[in-house]
PDB file of C-alpha atoms in Angstrom:
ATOM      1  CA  UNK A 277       0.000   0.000   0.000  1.00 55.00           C
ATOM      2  CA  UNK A 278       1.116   3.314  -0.653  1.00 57.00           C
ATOM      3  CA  UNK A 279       2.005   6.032   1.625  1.00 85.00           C
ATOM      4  CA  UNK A 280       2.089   9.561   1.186  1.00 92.00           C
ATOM      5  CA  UNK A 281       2.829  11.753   4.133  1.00 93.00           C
ATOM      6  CA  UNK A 282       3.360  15.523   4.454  1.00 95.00           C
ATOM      7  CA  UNK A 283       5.498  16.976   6.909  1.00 91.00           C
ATOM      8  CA  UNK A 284       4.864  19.759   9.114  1.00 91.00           C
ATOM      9  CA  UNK A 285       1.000  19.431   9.408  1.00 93.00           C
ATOM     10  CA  UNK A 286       0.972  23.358   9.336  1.00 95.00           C
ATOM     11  CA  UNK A 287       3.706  25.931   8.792  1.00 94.00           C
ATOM     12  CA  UNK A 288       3.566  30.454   9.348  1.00 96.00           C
ATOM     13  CA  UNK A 289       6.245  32.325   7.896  1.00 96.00           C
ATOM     14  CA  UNK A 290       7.031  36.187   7.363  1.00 97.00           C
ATOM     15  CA  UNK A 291       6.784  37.571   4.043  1.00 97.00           C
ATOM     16  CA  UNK A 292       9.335  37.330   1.766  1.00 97.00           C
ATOM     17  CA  UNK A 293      11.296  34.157   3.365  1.00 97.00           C
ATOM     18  CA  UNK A 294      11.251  30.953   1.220  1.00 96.00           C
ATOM     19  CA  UNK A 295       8.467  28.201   1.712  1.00 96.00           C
ATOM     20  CA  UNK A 296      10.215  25.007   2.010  1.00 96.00           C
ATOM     21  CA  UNK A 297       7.742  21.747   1.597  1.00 97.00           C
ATOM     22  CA  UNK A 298       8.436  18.222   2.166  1.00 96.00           C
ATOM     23  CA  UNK A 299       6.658  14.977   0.790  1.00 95.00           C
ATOM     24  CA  UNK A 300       7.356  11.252   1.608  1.00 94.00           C
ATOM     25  CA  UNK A 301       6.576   8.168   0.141  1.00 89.00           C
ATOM     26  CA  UNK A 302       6.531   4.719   1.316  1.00 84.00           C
ATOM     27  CA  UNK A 303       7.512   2.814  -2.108  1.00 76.00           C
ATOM     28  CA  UNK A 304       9.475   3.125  -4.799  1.00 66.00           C
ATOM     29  CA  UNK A 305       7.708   2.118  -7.852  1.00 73.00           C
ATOM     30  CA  UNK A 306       8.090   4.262 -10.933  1.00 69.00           C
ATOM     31  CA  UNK A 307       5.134   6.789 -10.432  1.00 83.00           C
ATOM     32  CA  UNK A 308       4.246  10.480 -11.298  1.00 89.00           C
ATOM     33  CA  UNK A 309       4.696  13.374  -8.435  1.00 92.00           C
ATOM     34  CA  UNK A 310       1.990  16.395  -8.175  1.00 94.00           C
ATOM     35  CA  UNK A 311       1.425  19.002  -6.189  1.00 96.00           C
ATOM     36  CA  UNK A 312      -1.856  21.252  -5.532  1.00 96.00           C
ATOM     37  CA  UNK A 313      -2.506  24.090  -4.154  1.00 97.00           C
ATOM     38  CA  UNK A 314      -5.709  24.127  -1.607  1.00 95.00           C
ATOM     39  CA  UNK A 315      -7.710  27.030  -0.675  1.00 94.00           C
ATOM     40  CA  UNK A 316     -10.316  27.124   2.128  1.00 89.00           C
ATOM     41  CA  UNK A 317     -13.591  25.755   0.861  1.00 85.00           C
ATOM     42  CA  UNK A 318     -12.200  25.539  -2.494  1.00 87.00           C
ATOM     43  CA  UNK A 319     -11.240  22.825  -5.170  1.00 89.00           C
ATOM     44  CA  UNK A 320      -7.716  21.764  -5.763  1.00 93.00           C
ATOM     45  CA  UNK A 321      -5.531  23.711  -8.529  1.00 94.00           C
ATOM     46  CA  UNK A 322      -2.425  21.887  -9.982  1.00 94.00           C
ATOM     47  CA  UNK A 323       0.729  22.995  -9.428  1.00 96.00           C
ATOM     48  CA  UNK A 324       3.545  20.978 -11.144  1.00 95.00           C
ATOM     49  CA  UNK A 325       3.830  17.827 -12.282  1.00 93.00           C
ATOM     50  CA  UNK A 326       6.939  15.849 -12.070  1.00 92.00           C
ATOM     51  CA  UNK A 327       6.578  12.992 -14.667  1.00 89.00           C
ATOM     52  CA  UNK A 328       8.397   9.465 -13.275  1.00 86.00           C
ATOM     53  CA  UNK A 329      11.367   9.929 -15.422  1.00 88.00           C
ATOM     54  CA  UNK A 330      12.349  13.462 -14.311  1.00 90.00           C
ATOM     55  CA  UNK A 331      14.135  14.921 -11.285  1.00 92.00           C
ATOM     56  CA  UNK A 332      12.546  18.584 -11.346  1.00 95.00           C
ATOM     57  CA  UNK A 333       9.938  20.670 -12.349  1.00 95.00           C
ATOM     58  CA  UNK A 334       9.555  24.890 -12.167  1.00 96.00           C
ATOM     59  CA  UNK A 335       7.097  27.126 -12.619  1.00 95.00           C
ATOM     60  CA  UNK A 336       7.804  31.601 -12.020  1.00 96.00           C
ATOM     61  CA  UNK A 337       8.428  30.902  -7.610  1.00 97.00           C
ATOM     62  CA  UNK A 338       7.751  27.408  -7.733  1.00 97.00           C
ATOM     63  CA  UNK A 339      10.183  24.713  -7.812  1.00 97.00           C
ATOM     64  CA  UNK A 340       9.618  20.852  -7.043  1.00 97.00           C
ATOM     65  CA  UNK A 341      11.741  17.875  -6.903  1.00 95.00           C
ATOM     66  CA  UNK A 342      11.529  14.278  -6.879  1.00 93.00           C
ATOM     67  CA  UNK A 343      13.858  11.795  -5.353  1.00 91.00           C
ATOM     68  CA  UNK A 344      12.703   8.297  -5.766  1.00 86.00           C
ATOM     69  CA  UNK A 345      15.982   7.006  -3.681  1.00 87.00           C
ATOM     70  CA  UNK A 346      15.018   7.954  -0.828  1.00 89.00           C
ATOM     71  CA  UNK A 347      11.337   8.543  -1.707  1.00 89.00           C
ATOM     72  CA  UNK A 348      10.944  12.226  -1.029  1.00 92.00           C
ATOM     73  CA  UNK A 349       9.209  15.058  -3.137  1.00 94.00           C
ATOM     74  CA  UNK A 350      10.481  19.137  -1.733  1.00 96.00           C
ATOM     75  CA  UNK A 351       8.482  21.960  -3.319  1.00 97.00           C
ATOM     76  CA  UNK A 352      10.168  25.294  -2.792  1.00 97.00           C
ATOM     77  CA  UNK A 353       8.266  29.030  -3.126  1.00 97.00           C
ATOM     78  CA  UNK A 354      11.214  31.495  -2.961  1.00 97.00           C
ATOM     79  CA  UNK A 355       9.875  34.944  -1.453  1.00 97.00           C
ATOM     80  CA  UNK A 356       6.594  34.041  -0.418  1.00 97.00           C
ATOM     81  CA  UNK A 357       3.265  36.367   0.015  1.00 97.00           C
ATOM     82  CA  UNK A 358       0.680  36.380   1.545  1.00 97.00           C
ATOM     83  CA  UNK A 359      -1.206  35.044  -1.852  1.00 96.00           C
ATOM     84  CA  UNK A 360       0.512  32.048  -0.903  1.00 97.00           C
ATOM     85  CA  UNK A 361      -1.632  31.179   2.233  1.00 97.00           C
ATOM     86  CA  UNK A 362      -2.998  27.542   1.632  1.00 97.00           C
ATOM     87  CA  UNK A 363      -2.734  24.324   1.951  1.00 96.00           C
ATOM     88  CA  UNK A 364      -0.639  22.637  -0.105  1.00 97.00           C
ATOM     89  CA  UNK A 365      -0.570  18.826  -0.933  1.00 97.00           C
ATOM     90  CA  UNK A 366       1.400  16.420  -2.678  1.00 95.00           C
ATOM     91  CA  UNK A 367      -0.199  13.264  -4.423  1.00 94.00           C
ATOM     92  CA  UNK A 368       2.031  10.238  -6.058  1.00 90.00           C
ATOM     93  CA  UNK A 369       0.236   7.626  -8.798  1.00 85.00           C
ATOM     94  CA  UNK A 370      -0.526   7.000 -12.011  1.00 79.00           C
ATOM     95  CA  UNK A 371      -4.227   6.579 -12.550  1.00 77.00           C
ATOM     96  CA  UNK A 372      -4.948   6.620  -8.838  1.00 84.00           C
ATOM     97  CA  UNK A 373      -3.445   9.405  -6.673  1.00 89.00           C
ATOM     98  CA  UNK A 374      -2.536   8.983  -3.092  1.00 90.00           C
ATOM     99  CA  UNK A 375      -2.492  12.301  -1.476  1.00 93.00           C
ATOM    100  CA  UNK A 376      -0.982  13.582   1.993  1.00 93.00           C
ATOM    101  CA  UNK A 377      -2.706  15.555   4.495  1.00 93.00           C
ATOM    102  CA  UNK A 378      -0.954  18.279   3.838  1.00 95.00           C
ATOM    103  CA  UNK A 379       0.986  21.715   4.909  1.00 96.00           C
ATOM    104  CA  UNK A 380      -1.341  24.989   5.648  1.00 96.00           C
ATOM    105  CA  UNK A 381       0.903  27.639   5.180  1.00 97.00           C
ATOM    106  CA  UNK A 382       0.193  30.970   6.588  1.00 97.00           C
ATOM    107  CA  UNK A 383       2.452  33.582   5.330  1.00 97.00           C
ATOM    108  CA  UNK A 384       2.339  37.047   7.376  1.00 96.00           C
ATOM    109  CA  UNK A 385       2.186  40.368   5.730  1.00 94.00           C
TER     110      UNK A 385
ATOM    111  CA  UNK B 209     -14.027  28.771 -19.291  1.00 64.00           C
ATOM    112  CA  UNK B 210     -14.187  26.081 -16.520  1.00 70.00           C
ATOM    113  CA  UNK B 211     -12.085  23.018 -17.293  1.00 92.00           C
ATOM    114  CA  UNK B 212     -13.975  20.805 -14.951  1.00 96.00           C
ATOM    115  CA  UNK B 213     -17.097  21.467 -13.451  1.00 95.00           C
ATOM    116  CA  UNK B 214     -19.398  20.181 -10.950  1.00 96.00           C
ATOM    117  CA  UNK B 215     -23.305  20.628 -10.209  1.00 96.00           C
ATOM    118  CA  UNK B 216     -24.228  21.347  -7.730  1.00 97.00           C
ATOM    119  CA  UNK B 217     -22.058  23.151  -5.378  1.00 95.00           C
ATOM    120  CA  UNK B 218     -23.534  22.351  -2.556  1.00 97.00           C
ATOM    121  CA  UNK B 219     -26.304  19.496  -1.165  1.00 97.00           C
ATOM    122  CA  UNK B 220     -28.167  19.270   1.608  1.00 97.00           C
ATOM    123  CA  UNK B 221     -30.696  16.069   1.868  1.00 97.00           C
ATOM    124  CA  UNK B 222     -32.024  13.786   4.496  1.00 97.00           C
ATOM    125  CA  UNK B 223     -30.592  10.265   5.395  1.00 97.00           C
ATOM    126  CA  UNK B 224     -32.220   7.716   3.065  1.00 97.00           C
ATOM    127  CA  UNK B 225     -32.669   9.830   0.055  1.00 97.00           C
ATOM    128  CA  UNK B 226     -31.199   9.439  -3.513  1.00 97.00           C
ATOM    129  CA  UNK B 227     -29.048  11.772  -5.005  1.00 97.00           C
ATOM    130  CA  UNK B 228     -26.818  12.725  -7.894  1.00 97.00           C
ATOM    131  CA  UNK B 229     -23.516  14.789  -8.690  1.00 98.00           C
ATOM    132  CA  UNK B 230     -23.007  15.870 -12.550  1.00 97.00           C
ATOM    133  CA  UNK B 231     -19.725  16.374 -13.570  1.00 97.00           C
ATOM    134  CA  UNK B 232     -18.218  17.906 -17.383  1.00 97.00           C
ATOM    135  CA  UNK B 233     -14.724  18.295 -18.566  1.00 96.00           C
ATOM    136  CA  UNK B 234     -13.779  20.196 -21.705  1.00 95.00           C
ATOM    137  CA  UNK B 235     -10.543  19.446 -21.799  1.00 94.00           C
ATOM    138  CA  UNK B 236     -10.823  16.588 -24.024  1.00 93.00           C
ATOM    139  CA  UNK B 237      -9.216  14.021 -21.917  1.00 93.00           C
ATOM    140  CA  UNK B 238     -10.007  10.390 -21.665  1.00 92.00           C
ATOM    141  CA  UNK B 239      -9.918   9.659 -17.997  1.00 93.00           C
ATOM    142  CA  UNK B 240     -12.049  10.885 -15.177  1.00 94.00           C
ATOM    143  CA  UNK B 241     -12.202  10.876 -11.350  1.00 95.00           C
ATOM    144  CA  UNK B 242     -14.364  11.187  -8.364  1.00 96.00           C
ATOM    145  CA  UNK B 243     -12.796  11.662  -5.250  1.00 95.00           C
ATOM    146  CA  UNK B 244     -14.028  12.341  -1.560  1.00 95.00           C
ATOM    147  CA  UNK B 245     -12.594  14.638   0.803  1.00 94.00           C
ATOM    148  CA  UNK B 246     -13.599  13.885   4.146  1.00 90.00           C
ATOM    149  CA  UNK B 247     -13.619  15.836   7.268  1.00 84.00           C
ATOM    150  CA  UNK B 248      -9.953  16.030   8.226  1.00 82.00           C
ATOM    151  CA  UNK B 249      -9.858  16.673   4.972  1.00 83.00           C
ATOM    152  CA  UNK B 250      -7.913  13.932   3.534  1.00 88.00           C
ATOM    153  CA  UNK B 251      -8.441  12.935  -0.403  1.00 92.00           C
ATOM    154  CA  UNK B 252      -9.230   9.409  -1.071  1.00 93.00           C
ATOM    155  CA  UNK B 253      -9.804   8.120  -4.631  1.00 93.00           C
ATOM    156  CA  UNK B 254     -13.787   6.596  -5.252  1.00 94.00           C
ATOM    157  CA  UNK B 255     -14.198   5.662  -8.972  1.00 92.00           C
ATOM    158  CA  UNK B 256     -11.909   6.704 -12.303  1.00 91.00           C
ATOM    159  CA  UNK B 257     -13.469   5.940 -15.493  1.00 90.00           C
ATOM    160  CA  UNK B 258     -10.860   5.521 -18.929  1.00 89.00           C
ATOM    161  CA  UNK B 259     -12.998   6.271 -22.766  1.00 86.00           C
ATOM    162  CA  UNK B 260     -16.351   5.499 -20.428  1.00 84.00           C
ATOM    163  CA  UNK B 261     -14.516   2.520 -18.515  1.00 87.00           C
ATOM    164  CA  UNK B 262     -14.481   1.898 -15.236  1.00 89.00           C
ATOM    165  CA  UNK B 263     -10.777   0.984 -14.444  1.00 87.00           C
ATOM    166  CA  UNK B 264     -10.676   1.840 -10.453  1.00 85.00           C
ATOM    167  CA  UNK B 265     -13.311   1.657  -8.134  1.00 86.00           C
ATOM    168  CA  UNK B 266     -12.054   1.392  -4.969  1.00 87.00           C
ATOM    169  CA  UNK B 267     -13.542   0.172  -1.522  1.00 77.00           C
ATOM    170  CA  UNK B 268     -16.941   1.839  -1.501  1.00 85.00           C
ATOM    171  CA  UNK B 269     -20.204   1.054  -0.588  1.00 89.00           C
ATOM    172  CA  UNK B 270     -21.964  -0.051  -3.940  1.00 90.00           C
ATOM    173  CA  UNK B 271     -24.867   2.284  -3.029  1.00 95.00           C
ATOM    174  CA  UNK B 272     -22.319   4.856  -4.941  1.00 95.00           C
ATOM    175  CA  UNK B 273     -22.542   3.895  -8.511  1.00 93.00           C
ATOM    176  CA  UNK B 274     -20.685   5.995 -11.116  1.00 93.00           C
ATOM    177  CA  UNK B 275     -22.262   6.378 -14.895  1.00 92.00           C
ATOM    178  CA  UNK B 276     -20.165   7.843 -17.786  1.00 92.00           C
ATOM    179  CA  UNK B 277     -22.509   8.811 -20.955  1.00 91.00           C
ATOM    180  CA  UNK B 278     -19.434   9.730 -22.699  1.00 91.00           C
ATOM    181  CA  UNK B 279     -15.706  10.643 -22.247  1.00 89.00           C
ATOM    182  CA  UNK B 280     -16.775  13.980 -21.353  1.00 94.00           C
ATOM    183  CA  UNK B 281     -19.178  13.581 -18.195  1.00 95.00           C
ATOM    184  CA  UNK B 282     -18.764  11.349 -15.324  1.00 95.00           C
ATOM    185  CA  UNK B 283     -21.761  12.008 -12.925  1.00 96.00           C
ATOM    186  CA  UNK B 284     -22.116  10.199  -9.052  1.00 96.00           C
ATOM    187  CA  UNK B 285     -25.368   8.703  -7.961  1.00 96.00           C
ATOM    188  CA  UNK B 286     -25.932   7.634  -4.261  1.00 96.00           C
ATOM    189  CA  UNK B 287     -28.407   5.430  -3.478  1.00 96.00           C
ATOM    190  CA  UNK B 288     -30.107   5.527   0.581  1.00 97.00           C
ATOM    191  CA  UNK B 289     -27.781   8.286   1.673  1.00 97.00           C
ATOM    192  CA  UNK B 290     -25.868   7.850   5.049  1.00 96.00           C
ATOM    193  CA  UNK B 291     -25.227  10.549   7.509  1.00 96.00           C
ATOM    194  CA  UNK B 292     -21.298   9.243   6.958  1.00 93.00           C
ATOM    195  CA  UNK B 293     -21.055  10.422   3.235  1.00 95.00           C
ATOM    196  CA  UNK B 294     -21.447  13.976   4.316  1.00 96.00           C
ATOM    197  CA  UNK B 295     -17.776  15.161   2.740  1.00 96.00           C
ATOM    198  CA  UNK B 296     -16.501  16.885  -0.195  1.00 96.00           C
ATOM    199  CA  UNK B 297     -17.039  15.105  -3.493  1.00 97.00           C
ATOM    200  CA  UNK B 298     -14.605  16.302  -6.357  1.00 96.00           C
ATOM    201  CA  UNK B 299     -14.556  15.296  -9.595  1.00 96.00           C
ATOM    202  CA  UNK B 300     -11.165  15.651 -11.813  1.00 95.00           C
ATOM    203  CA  UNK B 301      -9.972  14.580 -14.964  1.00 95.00           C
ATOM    204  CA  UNK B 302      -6.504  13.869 -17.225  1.00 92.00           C
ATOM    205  CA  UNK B 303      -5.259  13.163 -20.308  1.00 88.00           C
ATOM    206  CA  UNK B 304      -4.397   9.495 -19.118  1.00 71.00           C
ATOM    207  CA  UNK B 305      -1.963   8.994 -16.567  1.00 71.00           C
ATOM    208  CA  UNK B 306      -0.624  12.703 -16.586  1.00 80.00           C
ATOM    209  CA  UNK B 307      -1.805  16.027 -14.707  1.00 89.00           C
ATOM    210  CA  UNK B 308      -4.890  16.101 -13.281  1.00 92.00           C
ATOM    211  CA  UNK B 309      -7.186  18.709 -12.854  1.00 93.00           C
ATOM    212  CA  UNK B 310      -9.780  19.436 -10.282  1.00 94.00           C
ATOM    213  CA  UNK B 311     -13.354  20.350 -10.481  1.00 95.00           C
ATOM    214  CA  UNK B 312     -14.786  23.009  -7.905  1.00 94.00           C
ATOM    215  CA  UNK B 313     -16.479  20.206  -5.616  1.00 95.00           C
ATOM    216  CA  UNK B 314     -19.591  19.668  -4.017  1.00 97.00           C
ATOM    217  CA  UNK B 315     -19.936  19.704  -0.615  1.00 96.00           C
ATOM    218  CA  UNK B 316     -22.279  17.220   0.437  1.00 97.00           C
ATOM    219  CA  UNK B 317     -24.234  17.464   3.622  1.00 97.00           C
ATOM    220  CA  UNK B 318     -26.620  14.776   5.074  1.00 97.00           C
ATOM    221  CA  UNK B 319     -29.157  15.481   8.126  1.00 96.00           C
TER     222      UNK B 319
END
């Protein structure tokens, strides 16, 4: 069974520093790496992709890696805002996603 | 333009009842999704459909019983309606096993 779990449960930062998010999974099988972005009472809007065969994926402040090794997904937001305030989750499969919980990350003005 | 949407938004029906979800993509892809978010708020996959096939359907009650008319609508019907399906039903789709996007949701409520 696969596990997907999302380290810290919540997170509050100042404007301006860099968002640093972790993701870990339980197996190693060859499988795609996605993270959304979560806002209160609202659907889920895709952030990046990172396709089995690649290491990294960036998009403007967002930047996400995948390390099947040792099993562990890191999306980075360099100079967060307060925009950025949501929860953010990461989901590993193919057909069938297995999401984390998830990080709600406040970012103060 | 919504990519994926969902009707309703919101639903609010007694135990016992019957209801439906609708869902539409016009993205063109050939797989869709329904998932349920429950009240911690974790995401657990339901049903995913492939060109109108059902290839998943995980561990759920068969009084939920998916029906795709075509590649481009995937719609949710639950039969005698629990007070434990109250949650967040979302519907996504993908061009196979690539990015997928999220419909809006409907949050389900059952009294």
């Amino acid at each position: 069974k696969q596990e997907v779990t999302q380290i810290p449960a919540a997170l509050s930062v100042p404007e301006g520093e860099n968002l640093v998010l972790n993701c870990s999974f339980t197996d190693s099988a060859i499988y795609n790496l996605q993270w959304f972005r979560q806002d209160p009472g609202k659907g889920l809007t895709s952030l990046l992709l990172i396709q089995s065969s690649q290491r990294e994926q960036t998009s403007g402040r967002l930047n996400a890696s995948l390390d099947k090794s040792s099993g562990r997904s890191t999306l980075y937001i360099a100079a967060s805002q307060p925009g950025d305030s949501a929860t953010y989750l990461c989901a590993r499969g193919d057909y069938k996603l297995s999401f984390g919980a998830g990080t709600t990350v406040t970012v103060r003005a | 333009d919504t990519a994926v949407s969902q009707t309703p938004k919101y639903l609010v029906t007694q135990m016992g009842n019957d209801k439906s979800i609708k869902c539409e993509q016009n993205l063109g892809h050939d797989t869709m999704y329904w998932y349920k978010q429950d009240s911690k708020k974790f995401l657990k996959i339901m049903f995913s459909y492939n060109n109108k096939e059902l290839i998943i359907n995980e561990t759920v009650p068969n009084r939920f019983s998916p029906k795709s008319p075509d590649k481009a609508h995937l719609n949710l019907h639950i039969n005698s309606l629990e007070l434990g399906d109250s949650a967040v039903y979302f519907c996504a789709s993908s061009d196979n096993m690539f990015e997928q996007y999220f419909g809006p949701g409907t949050r389900l409520t059952v009294t």
